[in-house]
Amino acid sequence: MSNPLKSTIVLAAALFVSAAVDASAETAHIFWKDLRPATQSAAENVGLPMIAAKLPDHGETLSLNLQDRSIQLAGYALPVDRDGDLVYQFLLVPWTGACSHMPTPPPNQIVLVTPARPYKMSEAYQPVAVTGALKPDMEKSQLFVLDGVSVIQSGYTVRKADVAAVDSVPDTITLPVNSPWSFLNKKKN
């Protein structure tokens, strides 16, 4: 290989790495609170998940300041479209049990995620970090649960998302011990 060709390949590789670093620097690491209006509290009572029925706008007020921005958000994946352990689409929710075992969070606390590649998931409510362009977009999904079908409305979508397993979700809600759903609190031993 000639020296000019080698130099061109090395320069192209360096530019590619530099572009990848710049792209990741532009990714906003957000939390669930960033998806709702600042005036909307996280929960009716401390330690209890926020549910749409108790909110004046039913949680349909979305944050538009993140529209089309590259974001990274950690949450729990609840499969919507799967084949075995490969998931083609899932709901990202802020706490375990949301949507299937307990009241549904408001739409501004649910993200419909379509991974860039099918994501291999070992269990529902697996903690993941999703990276991609956030679009405020009310969308309904059918979720098949043990006792039938639920229609869940999400307030945001991330398509062609990069999905990675994480050990924990930094801003998750831990249910109080006296909650009938406290068995859903995930703890690592």
PDB file of C-alpha atoms in Angstrom:
ATOM      1  CA  MET A   1       0.000   0.000   0.000  1.00  0.00           C
ATOM      2  CA  SER A   2       1.416   3.405  -0.933  1.00  0.00           C
ATOM      3  CA  ASN A   3       2.223   6.049   1.674  1.00  0.00           C
ATOM      4  CA  PRO A   4      -0.381   8.558   0.383  1.00  0.00           C
ATOM      5  CA  LEU A   5      -3.079   5.830   0.589  1.00  0.00           C
ATOM      6  CA  LYS A   6      -1.980   4.841   4.107  1.00  0.00           C
ATOM      7  CA  SER A   7      -2.040   8.505   5.158  1.00  0.00           C
ATOM      8  CA  THR A   8      -5.532   8.922   3.725  1.00  0.00           C
ATOM      9  CA  ILE A   9      -6.802   5.839   5.567  1.00  0.00           C
ATOM     10  CA  VAL A  10      -5.250   6.983   8.859  1.00  0.00           C
ATOM     11  CA  LEU A  11      -6.710  10.496   8.414  1.00  0.00           C
ATOM     12  CA  ALA A  12     -10.172   9.057   7.608  1.00  0.00           C
ATOM     13  CA  ALA A  13     -10.022   6.824  10.689  1.00  0.00           C
ATOM     14  CA  ALA A  14      -8.986   9.773  12.874  1.00  0.00           C
ATOM     15  CA  LEU A  15     -11.837  11.920  11.495  1.00  0.00           C
ATOM     16  CA  PHE A  16     -14.312   9.071  12.111  1.00  0.00           C
ATOM     17  CA  VAL A  17     -13.164   8.706  15.735  1.00  0.00           C
ATOM     18  CA  SER A  18     -13.256  12.485  16.183  1.00  0.00           C
ATOM     19  CA  ALA A  19     -16.810  12.658  14.777  1.00  0.00           C
ATOM     20  CA  ALA A  20     -17.915   9.843  17.090  1.00  0.00           C
ATOM     21  CA  VAL A  21     -16.468  11.665  20.107  1.00  0.00           C
ATOM     22  CA  ASP A  22     -18.161  14.929  19.033  1.00  0.00           C
ATOM     23  CA  ALA A  23     -21.508  13.132  18.553  1.00  0.00           C
ATOM     24  CA  SER A  24     -21.339  11.588  22.011  1.00  0.00           C
ATOM     25  CA  ALA A  25     -20.429  14.976  23.509  1.00  0.00           C
ATOM     26  CA  GLU A  26     -23.706  16.340  22.082  1.00  0.00           C
ATOM     27  CA  THR A  27     -25.791  13.594  23.695  1.00  0.00           C
ATOM     28  CA  ALA A  28     -27.728  14.975  26.657  1.00  0.00           C
ATOM     29  CA  HIS A  29     -27.868  12.599  29.621  1.00  0.00           C
ATOM     30  CA  ILE A  30     -31.365  13.236  30.927  1.00  0.00           C
ATOM     31  CA  PHE A  31     -33.549  12.061  33.802  1.00  0.00           C
ATOM     32  CA  TRP A  32     -37.246  11.267  33.952  1.00  0.00           C
ATOM     33  CA  LYS A  33     -38.012  14.684  35.478  1.00  0.00           C
ATOM     34  CA  ASP A  34     -36.757  16.277  32.239  1.00  0.00           C
ATOM     35  CA  LEU A  35     -39.698  14.734  30.346  1.00  0.00           C
ATOM     36  CA  ARG A  36     -42.428  16.491  32.352  1.00  0.00           C
ATOM     37  CA  PRO A  37     -43.218  20.141  33.023  1.00  0.00           C
ATOM     38  CA  ALA A  38     -41.208  21.645  35.883  1.00  0.00           C
ATOM     39  CA  THR A  39     -44.462  22.368  37.746  1.00  0.00           C
ATOM     40  CA  GLN A  40     -45.505  18.703  37.711  1.00  0.00           C
ATOM     41  CA  SER A  41     -44.316  16.834  40.788  1.00  0.00           C
ATOM     42  CA  ALA A  42     -42.810  13.367  40.533  1.00  0.00           C
ATOM     43  CA  ALA A  43     -45.388  11.758  42.779  1.00  0.00           C
ATOM     44  CA  GLU A  44     -48.639  12.480  44.567  1.00  0.00           C
ATOM     45  CA  ASN A  45     -47.006  11.420  47.844  1.00  0.00           C
ATOM     46  CA  VAL A  46     -43.333  10.821  48.474  1.00  0.00           C
ATOM     47  CA  GLY A  47     -42.380   7.329  47.375  1.00  0.00           C
ATOM     48  CA  LEU A  48     -45.515   6.705  45.329  1.00  0.00           C
ATOM     49  CA  PRO A  49     -45.400   6.619  41.548  1.00  0.00           C
ATOM     50  CA  MET A  50     -47.131   9.374  39.628  1.00  0.00           C
ATOM     51  CA  ILE A  51     -50.187   8.163  37.726  1.00  0.00           C
ATOM     52  CA  ALA A  52     -51.947   9.939  34.877  1.00  0.00           C
ATOM     53  CA  ALA A  53     -55.423   9.933  36.433  1.00  0.00           C
ATOM     54  CA  LYS A  54     -54.277  12.150  39.325  1.00  0.00           C
ATOM     55  CA  LEU A  55     -52.724  14.839  37.116  1.00  0.00           C
ATOM     56  CA  PRO A  56     -54.751  17.826  35.849  1.00  0.00           C
ATOM     57  CA  ASP A  57     -53.536  17.310  32.260  1.00  0.00           C
ATOM     58  CA  HIS A  58     -53.395  13.491  32.640  1.00  0.00           C
ATOM     59  CA  GLY A  59     -49.648  13.749  31.986  1.00  0.00           C
ATOM     60  CA  GLU A  60     -50.102  14.740  28.358  1.00  0.00           C
ATOM     61  CA  THR A  61     -47.993  17.918  28.601  1.00  0.00           C
ATOM     62  CA  LEU A  62     -44.677  17.065  26.975  1.00  0.00           C
ATOM     63  CA  SER A  63     -41.264  18.698  27.132  1.00  0.00           C
ATOM     64  CA  LEU A  64     -40.494  20.161  23.721  1.00  0.00           C
ATOM     65  CA  ASN A  65     -37.061  21.567  24.611  1.00  0.00           C
ATOM     66  CA  LEU A  66     -35.479  18.139  23.960  1.00  0.00           C
ATOM     67  CA  GLN A  67     -37.215  17.572  20.620  1.00  0.00           C
ATOM     68  CA  ASP A  68     -34.936  15.910  18.050  1.00  0.00           C
ATOM     69  CA  ARG A  69     -31.949  16.127  20.428  1.00  0.00           C
ATOM     70  CA  SER A  70     -29.764  13.122  21.006  1.00  0.00           C
ATOM     71  CA  ILE A  71     -30.469  11.960  24.543  1.00  0.00           C
ATOM     72  CA  GLN A  72     -29.537   9.124  26.843  1.00  0.00           C
ATOM     73  CA  LEU A  73     -32.122   7.991  29.389  1.00  0.00           C
ATOM     74  CA  ALA A  74     -32.032   5.014  31.753  1.00  0.00           C
ATOM     75  CA  GLY A  75     -35.189   3.141  32.644  1.00  0.00           C
ATOM     76  CA  TYR A  76     -36.849  -0.251  32.592  1.00  0.00           C
ATOM     77  CA  ALA A  77     -37.688  -2.011  29.326  1.00  0.00           C
ATOM     78  CA  LEU A  78     -41.115  -3.562  28.924  1.00  0.00           C
ATOM     79  CA  PRO A  79     -41.330  -5.483  25.613  1.00  0.00           C
ATOM     80  CA  VAL A  80     -44.114  -4.585  23.179  1.00  0.00           C
ATOM     81  CA  ASP A  81     -42.904  -6.500  20.105  1.00  0.00           C
ATOM     82  CA  ARG A  82     -40.685  -9.511  20.633  1.00  0.00           C
ATOM     83  CA  ASP A  83     -39.761 -12.873  19.202  1.00  0.00           C
ATOM     84  CA  GLY A  84     -38.346 -15.092  21.931  1.00  0.00           C
ATOM     85  CA  ASP A  85     -35.612 -13.100  23.657  1.00  0.00           C
ATOM     86  CA  LEU A  86     -35.214 -10.621  20.767  1.00  0.00           C
ATOM     87  CA  VAL A  87     -37.106  -7.369  21.335  1.00  0.00           C
ATOM     88  CA  TYR A  88     -38.018  -5.185  18.353  1.00  0.00           C
ATOM     89  CA  GLN A  89     -39.888  -2.498  20.287  1.00  0.00           C
ATOM     90  CA  PHE A  90     -40.367  -1.732  23.975  1.00  0.00           C
ATOM     91  CA  LEU A  91     -41.725   0.820  26.408  1.00  0.00           C
ATOM     92  CA  LEU A  92     -39.120   2.532  28.567  1.00  0.00           C
ATOM     93  CA  VAL A  93     -40.654   3.268  31.968  1.00  0.00           C
ATOM     94  CA  PRO A  94     -39.277   4.874  35.158  1.00  0.00           C
ATOM     95  CA  TRP A  95     -40.011   2.046  37.625  1.00  0.00           C
ATOM     96  CA  THR A  96     -40.460  -1.714  37.643  1.00  0.00           C
ATOM     97  CA  GLY A  97     -44.029  -2.947  37.395  1.00  0.00           C
ATOM     98  CA  ALA A  98     -45.254   0.137  35.527  1.00  0.00           C
ATOM     99  CA  CYS A  99     -47.986  -0.613  32.970  1.00  0.00           C
ATOM    100  CA  SER A 100     -48.453  -4.288  33.760  1.00  0.00           C
ATOM    101  CA  HIS A 101     -48.542  -4.812  37.528  1.00  0.00           C
ATOM    102  CA  MET A 102     -49.524  -1.369  38.752  1.00  0.00           C
ATOM    103  CA  PRO A 103     -51.056   1.865  37.461  1.00  0.00           C
ATOM    104  CA  THR A 104     -49.667   3.202  34.217  1.00  0.00           C
ATOM    105  CA  PRO A 105     -47.390   6.254  34.415  1.00  0.00           C
ATOM    106  CA  PRO A 106     -48.543   9.361  32.550  1.00  0.00           C
ATOM    107  CA  PRO A 107     -47.621   9.544  28.847  1.00  0.00           C
ATOM    108  CA  ASN A 108     -44.846  12.063  29.581  1.00  0.00           C
ATOM    109  CA  GLN A 109     -43.139   9.341  31.632  1.00  0.00           C
ATOM    110  CA  ILE A 110     -43.239   6.619  28.941  1.00  0.00           C
ATOM    111  CA  VAL A 111     -40.953   6.377  25.903  1.00  0.00           C
ATOM    112  CA  LEU A 112     -41.693   4.032  22.998  1.00  0.00           C
ATOM    113  CA  VAL A 113     -38.302   2.697  21.851  1.00  0.00           C
ATOM    114  CA  THR A 114     -37.440   0.984  18.586  1.00  0.00           C
ATOM    115  CA  PRO A 115     -33.856  -0.325  18.790  1.00  0.00           C
ATOM    116  CA  ALA A 116     -31.555   0.072  15.782  1.00  0.00           C
ATOM    117  CA  ARG A 117     -30.997  -3.707  16.053  1.00  0.00           C
ATOM    118  CA  PRO A 118     -33.163  -6.243  17.878  1.00  0.00           C
ATOM    119  CA  TYR A 119     -32.205  -6.137  21.549  1.00  0.00           C
ATOM    120  CA  LYS A 120     -31.660  -9.413  23.400  1.00  0.00           C
ATOM    121  CA  MET A 121     -33.605  -9.200  26.649  1.00  0.00           C
ATOM    122  CA  SER A 122     -33.559 -11.842  29.350  1.00  0.00           C
ATOM    123  CA  GLU A 123     -36.459 -10.468  31.430  1.00  0.00           C
ATOM    124  CA  ALA A 124     -39.155  -7.795  31.451  1.00  0.00           C
ATOM    125  CA  TYR A 125     -38.188  -4.623  33.302  1.00  0.00           C
ATOM    126  CA  GLN A 126     -34.530  -5.106  32.521  1.00  0.00           C
ATOM    127  CA  PRO A 127     -32.693  -1.843  33.325  1.00  0.00           C
ATOM    128  CA  VAL A 128     -31.336  -0.281  30.129  1.00  0.00           C
ATOM    129  CA  ALA A 129     -29.957   3.008  28.844  1.00  0.00           C
ATOM    130  CA  VAL A 130     -31.412   4.241  25.569  1.00  0.00           C
ATOM    131  CA  THR A 131     -29.530   6.667  23.315  1.00  0.00           C
ATOM    132  CA  GLY A 132     -31.092   8.344  20.284  1.00  0.00           C
ATOM    133  CA  ALA A 133     -33.141  11.265  18.965  1.00  0.00           C
ATOM    134  CA  LEU A 134     -36.094  12.033  21.241  1.00  0.00           C
ATOM    135  CA  LYS A 135     -39.366  12.932  19.562  1.00  0.00           C
ATOM    136  CA  PRO A 136     -42.381  14.164  21.515  1.00  0.00           C
ATOM    137  CA  ASP A 137     -45.109  12.057  19.926  1.00  0.00           C
ATOM    138  CA  MET A 138     -48.238  10.660  21.560  1.00  0.00           C
ATOM    139  CA  GLU A 139     -48.512   7.072  20.423  1.00  0.00           C
ATOM    140  CA  LYS A 140     -50.581   4.107  21.569  1.00  0.00           C
ATOM    141  CA  SER A 141     -49.153   0.594  21.909  1.00  0.00           C
ATOM    142  CA  GLN A 142     -50.838  -2.691  22.727  1.00  0.00           C
ATOM    143  CA  LEU A 143     -49.205  -4.442  25.628  1.00  0.00           C
ATOM    144  CA  PHE A 144     -50.038  -8.101  26.148  1.00  0.00           C
ATOM    145  CA  VAL A 145     -50.185  -8.915  29.858  1.00  0.00           C
ATOM    146  CA  LEU A 146     -51.322 -12.019  31.733  1.00  0.00           C
ATOM    147  CA  ASP A 147     -54.892 -10.850  32.146  1.00  0.00           C
ATOM    148  CA  GLY A 148     -55.388  -9.473  28.618  1.00  0.00           C
ATOM    149  CA  VAL A 149     -54.359  -6.551  26.458  1.00  0.00           C
ATOM    150  CA  SER A 150     -53.666  -3.033  27.707  1.00  0.00           C
ATOM    151  CA  VAL A 151     -53.410   0.001  25.469  1.00  0.00           C
ATOM    152  CA  ILE A 152     -50.587   2.216  26.728  1.00  0.00           C
ATOM    153  CA  GLN A 153     -50.075   5.790  25.575  1.00  0.00           C
ATOM    154  CA  SER A 154     -46.488   6.993  25.398  1.00  0.00           C
ATOM    155  CA  GLY A 155     -45.515  10.642  25.085  1.00  0.00           C
ATOM    156  CA  TYR A 156     -42.154  10.187  23.386  1.00  0.00           C
ATOM    157  CA  THR A 157     -40.470   7.957  20.839  1.00  0.00           C
ATOM    158  CA  VAL A 158     -36.856   7.095  20.144  1.00  0.00           C
ATOM    159  CA  ARG A 159     -36.344   5.258  16.861  1.00  0.00           C
ATOM    160  CA  LYS A 160     -33.109   3.575  15.751  1.00  0.00           C
ATOM    161  CA  ALA A 161     -32.016   3.672  19.386  1.00  0.00           C
ATOM    162  CA  ASP A 162     -28.801   2.312  20.807  1.00  0.00           C
ATOM    163  CA  VAL A 163     -29.737   0.170  23.800  1.00  0.00           C
ATOM    164  CA  ALA A 164     -27.322  -0.994  26.502  1.00  0.00           C
ATOM    165  CA  ALA A 165     -27.900  -2.924  29.714  1.00  0.00           C
ATOM    166  CA  VAL A 166     -27.171  -0.986  32.915  1.00  0.00           C
ATOM    167  CA  ASP A 167     -26.897  -2.070  36.534  1.00  0.00           C
ATOM    168  CA  SER A 168     -29.302   0.534  37.869  1.00  0.00           C
ATOM    169  CA  VAL A 169     -31.554   3.453  37.001  1.00  0.00           C
ATOM    170  CA  PRO A 170     -30.331   6.533  38.891  1.00  0.00           C
ATOM    171  CA  ASP A 171     -33.714   8.224  39.361  1.00  0.00           C
ATOM    172  CA  THR A 172     -35.977   5.208  39.801  1.00  0.00           C
ATOM    173  CA  ILE A 173     -38.833   5.311  42.270  1.00  0.00           C
ATOM    174  CA  THR A 174     -38.568   2.708  45.021  1.00  0.00           C
ATOM    175  CA  LEU A 175     -41.998   1.680  46.202  1.00  0.00           C
ATOM    176  CA  PRO A 176     -42.730   1.964  49.931  1.00  0.00           C
ATOM    177  CA  VAL A 177     -42.596  -1.270  51.917  1.00  0.00           C
ATOM    178  CA  ASN A 178     -46.345  -1.097  52.629  1.00  0.00           C
ATOM    179  CA  SER A 179     -47.206  -0.835  48.916  1.00  0.00           C
ATOM    180  CA  PRO A 180     -48.977  -3.902  47.487  1.00  0.00           C
ATOM    181  CA  TRP A 181     -46.417  -3.732  44.669  1.00  0.00           C
ATOM    182  CA  SER A 182     -43.271  -3.515  46.829  1.00  0.00           C
ATOM    183  CA  PHE A 183     -42.256  -6.986  45.602  1.00  0.00           C
ATOM    184  CA  LEU A 184     -41.334  -5.223  42.358  1.00  0.00           C
ATOM    185  CA  ASN A 185     -38.489  -3.274  43.968  1.00  0.00           C
ATOM    186  CA  LYS A 186     -35.376  -4.587  42.246  1.00  0.00           C
ATOM    187  CA  LYS A 187     -32.376  -5.057  44.504  1.00  0.00           C
ATOM    188  CA  LYS A 188     -28.982  -6.394  43.550  1.00  0.00           C
ATOM    189  CA  ASN A 189     -27.411  -8.701  46.125  1.00  0.00           C
TER     190      ASN A 189
END
